[in-house]
Tab-separated table of C-alpha atoms in Angstrom:
chain	number	residue	atom	x	y	z
A	12	MET	CA	83.715	57.626	94.602
A	13	ARG	CA	83.949	58.853	97.943
A	14	ALA	CA	81.887	57.895	101.149
A	15	PHE	CA	80.064	60.774	102.813
A	16	SER	CA	77.691	60.888	105.821
A	17	GLN	CA	73.998	60.153	104.729
A	18	LEU	CA	71.325	62.645	104.705
A	19	GLN	CA	68.295	61.347	106.046
A	20	ASN	CA	65.075	63.403	106.288
A	21	GLY	CA	67.287	66.203	105.182
A	22	HIS	CA	69.867	65.955	107.849
A	23	PHE	CA	73.304	64.342	108.294
A	24	CYS	CA	73.248	60.805	109.520
A	25	THR	CA	76.191	59.004	110.702
A	26	SER	CA	74.944	55.537	110.732
A	27	SER	CA	74.907	55.164	107.095
A	28	LEU	CA	76.577	56.655	103.938
A	29	LEU	CA	75.961	59.101	101.205
A	30	SER	CA	77.751	58.422	98.110
A	31	PHE	CA	79.107	61.466	96.260
A	32	CYS	CA	80.665	60.956	92.936
A	33	PHE	CA	82.747	63.356	90.820
A	34	SER	CA	83.369	63.979	87.246
A	35	ALA	CA	85.965	66.066	85.490
A	36	ASP	CA	84.759	69.330	84.252
A	37	PRO	CA	86.717	70.766	81.443
A	38	ASN	CA	85.452	74.568	82.141
A	39	HIS	CA	86.843	74.182	85.860
A	40	GLY	CA	89.754	71.892	85.460
A	41	SER	CA	88.867	69.766	88.649
A	42	ASN	CA	86.445	67.548	89.993
A	43	VAL	CA	82.987	68.422	90.599
A	44	PRO	CA	79.852	66.838	92.207
A	45	CYS	CA	77.772	65.075	89.460
A	46	ARG	CA	75.265	62.612	91.455
A	47	LEU	CA	73.998	62.031	94.962
A	48	THR	CA	72.778	58.625	96.014
A	49	PHE	CA	70.545	58.494	99.154
A	50	ALA	CA	70.479	54.837	100.738
A	51	SER	CA	67.735	54.441	103.122
A	52	ALA	CA	65.770	51.629	105.045
A	53	ALA	CA	62.779	52.457	103.287
A	54	THR	CA	64.328	51.976	99.619
A	55	PRO	CA	67.485	50.334	98.516
A	56	ALA	CA	68.549	53.470	96.796
A	57	ALA	CA	67.129	56.729	95.357
A	58	THR	CA	69.217	58.352	92.910
A	59	LEU	CA	68.940	61.929	91.896
A	60	SER	CA	68.920	62.283	88.017
A	61	SER	CA	72.085	63.471	86.383
A	62	SER	CA	70.291	65.140	83.862
A	63	ALA	CA	68.094	67.523	86.230
A	64	VAL	CA	69.127	67.858	89.722
A	65	SER	CA	72.960	67.315	88.910
A	66	ALA	CA	73.041	70.263	86.405
A	67	ASP	CA	72.160	72.252	89.549
A	68	ILE	CA	74.407	70.890	92.009
A	69	ASN	CA	77.299	71.466	89.547
A	70	LYS	CA	76.456	75.158	89.236
A	71	PRO	CA	79.289	77.457	90.637
A	72	LEU	CA	79.120	79.511	93.616
A	73	VAL	CA	80.073	83.071	92.605
A	74	VAL	CA	81.588	85.254	95.305
A	75	VAL	CA	81.501	89.007	94.664
A	76	GLY	CA	83.513	90.935	97.465
A	77	SER	CA	86.697	91.960	99.075
A	78	ALA	CA	90.297	90.702	99.162
A	79	ASN	CA	92.505	92.013	101.985
A	80	ALA	CA	96.072	91.400	103.303
A	81	ASP	CA	95.492	90.573	106.928
A	82	ILE	CA	98.261	91.771	109.110
A	83	TYR	CA	98.062	89.788	112.282
A	84	VAL	CA	99.315	91.120	115.731
A	85	GLU	CA	99.093	88.802	118.518
A	86	ILE	CA	98.566	90.738	121.950
A	87	ASP	CA	97.840	89.809	125.440
A	88	ARG	CA	95.258	92.740	125.729
A	89	LEU	CA	93.743	95.525	123.594
A	90	PRO	CA	95.674	98.739	124.257
A	91	LYS	CA	93.997	101.623	126.134
A	92	GLN	CA	93.561	105.114	124.752
A	93	GLY	CA	96.929	106.497	124.471
A	94	GLU	CA	98.753	103.443	125.271
A	95	THR	CA	101.341	101.386	123.355
A	96	VAL	CA	101.737	97.862	123.962
A	97	ALA	CA	104.137	95.007	122.551
A	98	ALA	CA	102.844	92.253	120.258
A	99	ARG	CA	104.144	88.785	120.932
A	100	ASP	CA	104.042	87.955	117.263
A	101	GLY	CA	102.906	89.025	113.985
A	102	GLN	CA	102.686	87.922	110.305
A	103	THR	CA	100.724	88.888	106.957
A	104	LEU	CA	98.002	86.469	105.799
A	105	ALA	CA	95.667	86.542	102.714
A	106	GLY	CA	92.133	87.404	103.881
A	107	GLY	CA	88.973	89.689	103.153
A	108	LYS	CA	85.477	88.409	103.537
A	109	GLY	CA	84.974	87.803	99.885
A	110	ALA	CA	88.422	86.009	99.390
A	111	ASN	CA	87.841	83.958	102.534
A	112	GLN	CA	84.365	82.966	101.553
A	113	ALA	CA	85.507	81.703	97.833
A	114	CYS	CA	88.297	79.827	99.281
A	115	CYS	CA	86.077	78.160	101.548
A	116	SER	CA	83.824	77.123	98.749
A	117	GLY	CA	86.797	76.021	96.768
A	118	ARG	CA	88.261	73.918	99.699
A	119	LEU	CA	85.143	72.470	99.783
A	120	ALA	CA	85.491	71.032	96.308
A	121	HIS	CA	82.755	73.145	94.764
A	122	PRO	CA	83.351	75.218	91.498
A	123	THR	CA	83.847	78.791	92.642
A	124	TYR	CA	84.218	81.960	90.743
A	125	PHE	CA	85.746	85.192	92.586
A	126	VAL	CA	84.696	88.563	91.252
A	127	GLY	CA	86.867	91.199	93.214
A	128	GLN	CA	89.778	93.754	92.670
A	129	ILE	CA	93.321	93.934	94.252
A	130	GLY	CA	96.206	96.337	93.828
A	131	ASP	CA	99.179	95.785	91.622
A	132	ASP	CA	101.509	95.072	94.547
A	133	ALA	CA	102.949	92.288	96.704
A	134	HIS	CA	99.700	91.997	99.006
A	135	GLY	CA	97.755	91.538	95.892
A	136	ARG	CA	100.088	88.782	94.726
A	137	LEU	CA	99.670	87.154	98.117
A	138	ILE	CA	96.012	86.952	97.720
A	139	GLU	CA	96.008	86.006	94.274
A	140	ASP	CA	98.422	82.867	95.034
A	141	ALA	CA	96.052	81.957	97.992
A	142	LEU	CA	92.888	82.201	95.764
A	143	ARG	CA	94.550	79.920	93.215
A	144	LEU	CA	95.540	77.520	95.723
A	145	GLY	CA	92.274	77.059	96.972
A	146	GLY	CA	90.957	76.240	93.582
A	147	VAL	CA	89.014	79.402	92.912
A	148	ARG	CA	88.583	80.762	89.291
A	149	LEU	CA	90.150	83.954	89.070
A	150	ASP	CA	89.118	84.829	85.443
A	151	ARG	CA	86.952	87.843	87.019
A	152	LEU	CA	89.689	89.019	89.411
A	153	ALA	CA	90.899	92.605	88.521
A	154	ARG	CA	94.259	94.311	89.207
A	155	VAL	CA	93.664	97.926	89.912
A	156	VAL	CA	96.837	100.043	89.438
A	157	ALA	CA	95.511	103.308	90.810
A	158	ALA	CA	94.901	101.725	94.385
A	159	PRO	CA	96.817	99.368	96.990
A	160	THR	CA	95.348	96.019	97.704
A	161	GLY	CA	92.960	96.340	100.619
A	162	PHE	CA	94.532	95.440	104.029
A	163	ALA	CA	93.255	94.810	107.529
A	164	VAL	CA	94.959	94.940	110.975
A	165	VAL	CA	93.873	92.003	113.150
A	166	MET	CA	94.594	92.238	116.852
A	167	LEU	CA	94.451	88.621	117.904
A	168	GLU	CA	94.030	88.059	122.029
A	169	PRO	CA	94.952	84.506	123.781
A	170	ASP	CA	91.530	83.502	123.799
A	171	GLY	CA	91.244	83.488	120.015
A	172	GLN	CA	88.814	86.542	119.962
A	173	ASN	CA	89.780	89.398	117.520
A	174	SER	CA	89.331	93.146	116.864
A	175	ILE	CA	89.944	94.337	113.267
A	176	ILE	CA	90.586	97.518	111.454
A	177	ILE	CA	89.920	97.538	107.384
A	178	ILE	CA	91.324	99.711	105.044
A	179	GLY	CA	89.545	99.331	102.005
A	180	GLY	CA	92.184	100.088	98.957
A	181	ALA	CA	91.021	98.333	95.612
A	182	ASN	CA	88.095	96.736	97.297
A	183	MET	CA	86.366	100.312	97.578
A	184	ARG	CA	88.315	102.225	94.873
A	185	GLY	CA	88.656	101.628	91.037
A	186	TRP	CA	85.396	99.949	90.253
A	187	PRO	CA	83.721	100.869	86.856
A	188	GLU	CA	80.379	102.853	87.211
A	189	LYS	CA	78.756	100.228	85.502
A	190	VAL	CA	79.793	96.578	86.061
A	191	ARG	CA	81.465	94.981	83.133
A	192	GLY	CA	78.942	92.586	81.111
A	193	GLU	CA	81.330	89.582	81.091
A	194	ASP	CA	81.396	89.850	85.133
A	195	LEU	CA	77.459	89.879	85.031
A	196	GLU	CA	77.132	87.027	82.454
A	197	ILE	CA	78.662	84.498	85.161
A	198	VAL	CA	75.905	85.512	87.442
A	199	ALA	CA	73.477	83.607	85.326
A	200	THR	CA	75.230	80.473	85.499
A	201	ALA	CA	75.566	80.419	89.235
A	202	GLY	CA	73.846	78.255	91.862
A	203	VAL	CA	74.168	81.080	94.348
A	204	VAL	CA	75.776	84.502	94.411
A	205	LEU	CA	77.427	85.349	97.680
A	206	LEU	CA	77.895	89.031	98.512
A	207	GLN	CA	79.204	91.161	101.750
A	208	ARG	CA	79.666	94.732	102.597
A	209	GLU	CA	83.445	95.311	102.158
A	210	ILE	CA	82.948	96.744	98.599
A	211	PRO	CA	80.433	99.742	97.306
A	212	ASP	CA	76.988	98.934	97.744
A	213	ARG	CA	76.380	100.168	94.144
A	214	ILE	CA	78.568	97.240	92.883
A	215	ASN	CA	76.662	94.776	95.195
A	216	ILE	CA	73.168	96.277	93.908
A	217	GLN	CA	74.150	95.489	90.347
A	218	PHE	CA	75.215	91.846	91.109
A	219	ALA	CA	72.179	91.190	93.312
A	220	GLU	CA	69.611	92.709	90.541
A	221	ALA	CA	71.521	90.726	87.991
A	222	ALA	CA	71.000	87.407	89.850
A	223	LYS	CA	67.525	88.242	90.733
A	224	ASN	CA	66.498	88.787	86.973
A	225	ALA	CA	68.302	85.377	86.378
A	226	GLY	CA	66.311	83.617	89.066
A	227	VAL	CA	69.569	82.983	90.934
A	228	PRO	CA	69.595	83.083	94.739
A	229	VAL	CA	71.506	85.797	96.588
A	230	ILE	CA	72.995	85.415	100.046
A	231	LEU	CA	74.217	88.734	101.603
A	232	ASP	CA	76.584	88.558	104.330
A	233	ALA	CA	76.086	91.856	106.565
A	234	GLY	CA	79.531	92.111	107.814
A	235	GLY	CA	81.677	95.103	106.518
A	236	VAL	CA	80.390	98.487	106.011
A	237	GLU	CA	78.420	99.783	109.247
A	238	GLY	CA	75.814	101.998	107.375
A	239	PRO	CA	72.344	101.030	106.449
A	240	ILE	CA	71.688	98.603	103.884
A	241	PRO	CA	70.219	100.263	100.694
A	242	ASP	CA	66.612	99.184	100.200
A	243	GLU	CA	67.445	98.285	96.184
A	244	LEU	CA	70.049	95.867	97.736
A	245	LEU	CA	67.566	94.288	100.468
A	246	LYS	CA	64.918	93.973	97.846
A	247	ALA	CA	67.316	91.795	95.664
A	248	VAL	CA	68.419	89.542	98.302
A	249	ASP	CA	66.941	86.237	99.253
A	250	ILE	CA	68.883	85.672	102.403
A	251	LEU	CA	70.553	88.269	104.699
A	252	SER	CA	73.229	86.862	106.962
A	253	PRO	CA	74.202	89.075	109.801
A	254	ASN	CA	75.715	88.122	113.395
A	255	GLU	CA	74.304	89.491	116.527
A	256	SER	CA	75.913	92.589	116.755
A	257	GLU	CA	75.183	93.276	113.017
A	258	LEU	CA	71.662	92.440	113.611
A	259	GLU	CA	71.192	94.907	116.403
A	260	ARG	CA	73.047	97.705	114.319
A	261	LEU	CA	70.587	97.081	111.255
A	262	THR	CA	67.601	97.121	113.516
A	263	GLY	CA	68.405	99.518	116.290
A	264	MET	CA	66.862	96.640	118.495
A	265	PRO	CA	68.564	94.553	121.576
A	266	THR	CA	69.690	91.051	120.617
A	267	GLU	CA	70.889	89.820	124.030
A	268	THR	CA	68.192	87.021	124.323
A	269	PHE	CA	66.626	84.835	121.699
A	270	ASP	CA	63.185	86.493	122.296
A	271	GLU	CA	64.947	89.743	121.476
A	272	ILE	CA	66.829	88.392	118.369
A	273	THR	CA	63.304	86.968	117.204
A	274	LEU	CA	61.791	90.495	117.281
A	275	ALA	CA	64.890	91.960	115.442
A	276	VAL	CA	64.550	89.261	112.722
A	277	MET	CA	60.910	90.229	112.437
A	278	LYS	CA	61.888	93.819	111.815
A	279	CYS	CA	64.196	92.585	108.929
A	280	HIS	CA	61.128	90.789	107.430
A	281	GLU	CA	59.347	93.924	107.652
A	282	MET	CA	62.460	95.549	105.557
A	283	GLY	CA	61.608	92.833	103.019
A	284	VAL	CA	63.986	89.976	103.767
A	285	LYS	CA	62.275	86.758	104.181
A	286	LYS	CA	65.050	84.615	105.283
A	287	ILE	CA	67.665	85.538	107.752
A	288	LEU	CA	70.585	83.410	108.583
A	289	LEU	CA	71.917	84.288	111.999
A	290	LYS	CA	75.518	83.740	113.213
A	291	LEU	CA	75.695	83.325	116.924
A	292	GLY	CA	79.240	82.465	117.502
A	293	SER	CA	79.632	79.994	120.505
A	294	LYS	CA	75.750	79.739	120.805
A	295	GLY	CA	75.453	78.401	117.279
A	296	SER	CA	73.385	79.600	114.552
A	297	ALA	CA	69.501	79.981	113.513
A	298	LEU	CA	67.781	80.300	110.342
A	299	PHE	CA	64.593	82.386	110.289
A	300	VAL	CA	62.057	82.079	107.376
A	301	GLU	CA	59.130	84.507	107.502
A	302	GLY	CA	55.946	82.630	108.789
A	303	GLU	CA	57.952	79.553	109.857
A	304	LYS	CA	59.573	78.255	113.260
A	305	ALA	CA	63.098	79.070	113.411
A	306	LEU	CA	65.509	76.189	112.711
A	307	ARG	CA	68.343	76.442	115.488
A	308	GLN	CA	71.794	74.881	115.360
A	309	ALA	CA	74.130	74.419	118.045
A	310	ALA	CA	77.887	75.278	117.679
A	311	ILE	CA	79.924	72.125	117.154
A	312	PRO	CA	82.843	72.149	119.585
A	313	ALA	CA	86.219	72.828	118.396
A	314	SER	CA	89.160	70.874	119.992
A	315	GLU	CA	90.778	74.563	120.638
A	316	VAL	CA	89.745	78.066	119.890
A	317	VAL	CA	92.882	79.406	118.471
A	318	ASP	CA	91.449	82.141	116.131
A	319	THR	CA	87.823	83.001	115.422
A	320	THR	CA	88.965	85.098	112.339
A	321	GLY	CA	86.937	83.894	109.263
A	322	ALA	CA	84.768	81.567	111.303
A	323	GLY	CA	81.510	83.639	110.291
A	324	ASP	CA	82.871	83.547	106.513
A	325	THR	CA	83.312	79.998	106.567
A	326	PHE	CA	79.923	79.370	108.063
A	327	THR	CA	78.193	81.638	105.394
A	328	ALA	CA	80.160	79.959	102.433
A	329	ALA	CA	79.592	76.337	103.725
A	330	PHE	CA	75.854	76.985	103.967
A	331	ALA	CA	75.789	78.448	100.477
A	332	VAL	CA	77.768	75.215	99.183
A	333	ALA	CA	75.353	72.864	100.989
A	334	LEU	CA	72.473	74.975	99.479
A	335	VAL	CA	73.493	74.608	95.906
A	336	GLU	CA	74.135	70.922	96.404
A	337	GLY	CA	70.712	70.310	97.378
A	338	LEU	CA	70.766	69.795	101.249
A	339	SER	CA	67.740	70.566	103.353
A	340	LEU	CA	67.970	74.057	105.143
A	341	LYS	CA	68.632	72.044	108.612
A	342	GLY	CA	71.389	69.894	106.864
A	343	CYS	CA	72.947	73.351	105.463
A	344	LEU	CA	73.189	74.416	109.121
A	345	GLU	CA	74.761	71.307	110.329
A	346	PHE	CA	77.222	71.185	107.409
A	347	ALA	CA	78.060	75.056	107.918
A	348	ALA	CA	78.496	74.474	111.833
A	349	ALA	CA	80.899	71.578	111.452
A	350	ALA	CA	82.988	73.921	108.873
A	351	ALA	CA	83.055	76.695	111.307
A	352	SER	CA	84.271	74.490	114.198
A	353	LEU	CA	87.244	73.383	112.079
A	354	CYS	CA	87.946	77.059	111.045
A	355	VAL	CA	88.632	78.263	114.773
A	356	GLU	CA	91.255	75.641	115.378
A	357	VAL	CA	93.769	77.251	113.097
A	358	LYS	CA	95.000	80.742	113.001
A	359	GLY	CA	94.354	82.825	109.894
A	360	ALA	CA	91.587	83.256	107.920
A	361	ILE	CA	92.285	81.490	104.469
A	362	ALA	CA	94.897	79.376	106.330
A	363	SER	CA	92.096	77.678	108.525
A	364	LEU	CA	89.480	77.166	105.759
A	365	PRO	CA	88.578	73.281	106.013
A	366	GLU	CA	88.792	70.688	103.371
A	367	ARG	CA	85.569	68.854	102.531
A	368	THR	CA	86.495	65.600	103.817
A	369	ALA	CA	87.463	67.186	107.179
A	370	VAL	CA	83.876	68.858	107.698
A	371	LEU	CA	82.313	65.291	106.919
A	372	GLU	CA	84.592	63.857	109.305
A	373	ARG	CA	83.715	66.244	112.153
A	374	LEU	CA	79.892	65.673	111.416
A	375	GLN	CA	80.641	62.003	111.895
A	376	SER	CA	82.425	62.461	115.240
A	377	VAL	CA	79.613	64.532	117.082
A	378	ASP	CA	76.037	64.559	117.382
A	379	ALA	CA	75.051	67.596	115.412
A	380	LYS	CA	71.472	66.934	115.492
A	381	GLY	CA	68.560	68.275	117.730
A	382	ARG	CA	70.617	70.518	119.872
A	383	HIS	CA	70.613	74.247	120.522
A	384	ALA	CA	72.194	76.697	122.694
A	385	SER	CA	70.265	78.249	125.656
A	386	TYR	CA	69.992	81.840	126.013
């Protein structure tokens, strides 16, 4: 048994405790959540039935997406056109939006499957090792002989901001025309399916439609390919999660102020997506549910911003984990904000992903409730 921050009225409360017990799951080979107990002033304890709700919170997060080798170069500034600049340092680390999100879920002690492709090369083995160390199930990870593992060049500036160039490799090539039946089968067992746009849209569509048919929520991270999102994919998505620039690109509308963001989100609603989970970087985040007032969450301050690579992936994956485990939408935002604040304190995407205990400690150390950034 481990002590956690309490959820009170759907929010984290640092003044009391939420007990979270674990049991061994033979299918996952690790401890998974089995029961939530909420203590409150009104009632001594209200325990969620393990035969009903517990079955849902134990459902795995299924992440379908990309896996890259991230080639980091630390520079003082971006080069101008035609200019060569020297890097202060460089290294190769495991990454890719799909792998990042799967590893984040695994580090947060939630059962996780990753569906993706790597090449038969050193970069692929680097990613496979990182996913395994993150506690991710690799049953559905395919090795593609005809394509190299995808990779990205990450240009990291002194303030922690980055610019990234992606080479798709096995993320974009070698997928079967029709997704394998055994890959689609795990979707029906999922609590949430998490997608991004660094693999072909036709693959995302097949997984999203399978999830929709099984009644499983789908979260689509809008990061990746810059083109428009196909209507077939949007219709199967429950939550679309862009950042400000992605929202602007998707809608063709400005996103400089919160009022402008709200209008752009309304256009997304018109496109058929009822919920928009918006990542706003240092300004925090917001969740827009059609017909309801937006929920806004301030960014939780980091002790030092070292590298923002993977912060958005951490936020989205942590939100998904919290959602599966039954937190309120506001509670999901708080949990995700705490996870993202820890991520930016460490260099590297997967290397920076926080453990569950660290996220809860961060929530206890700050007042994450009732605050939002100003525009």
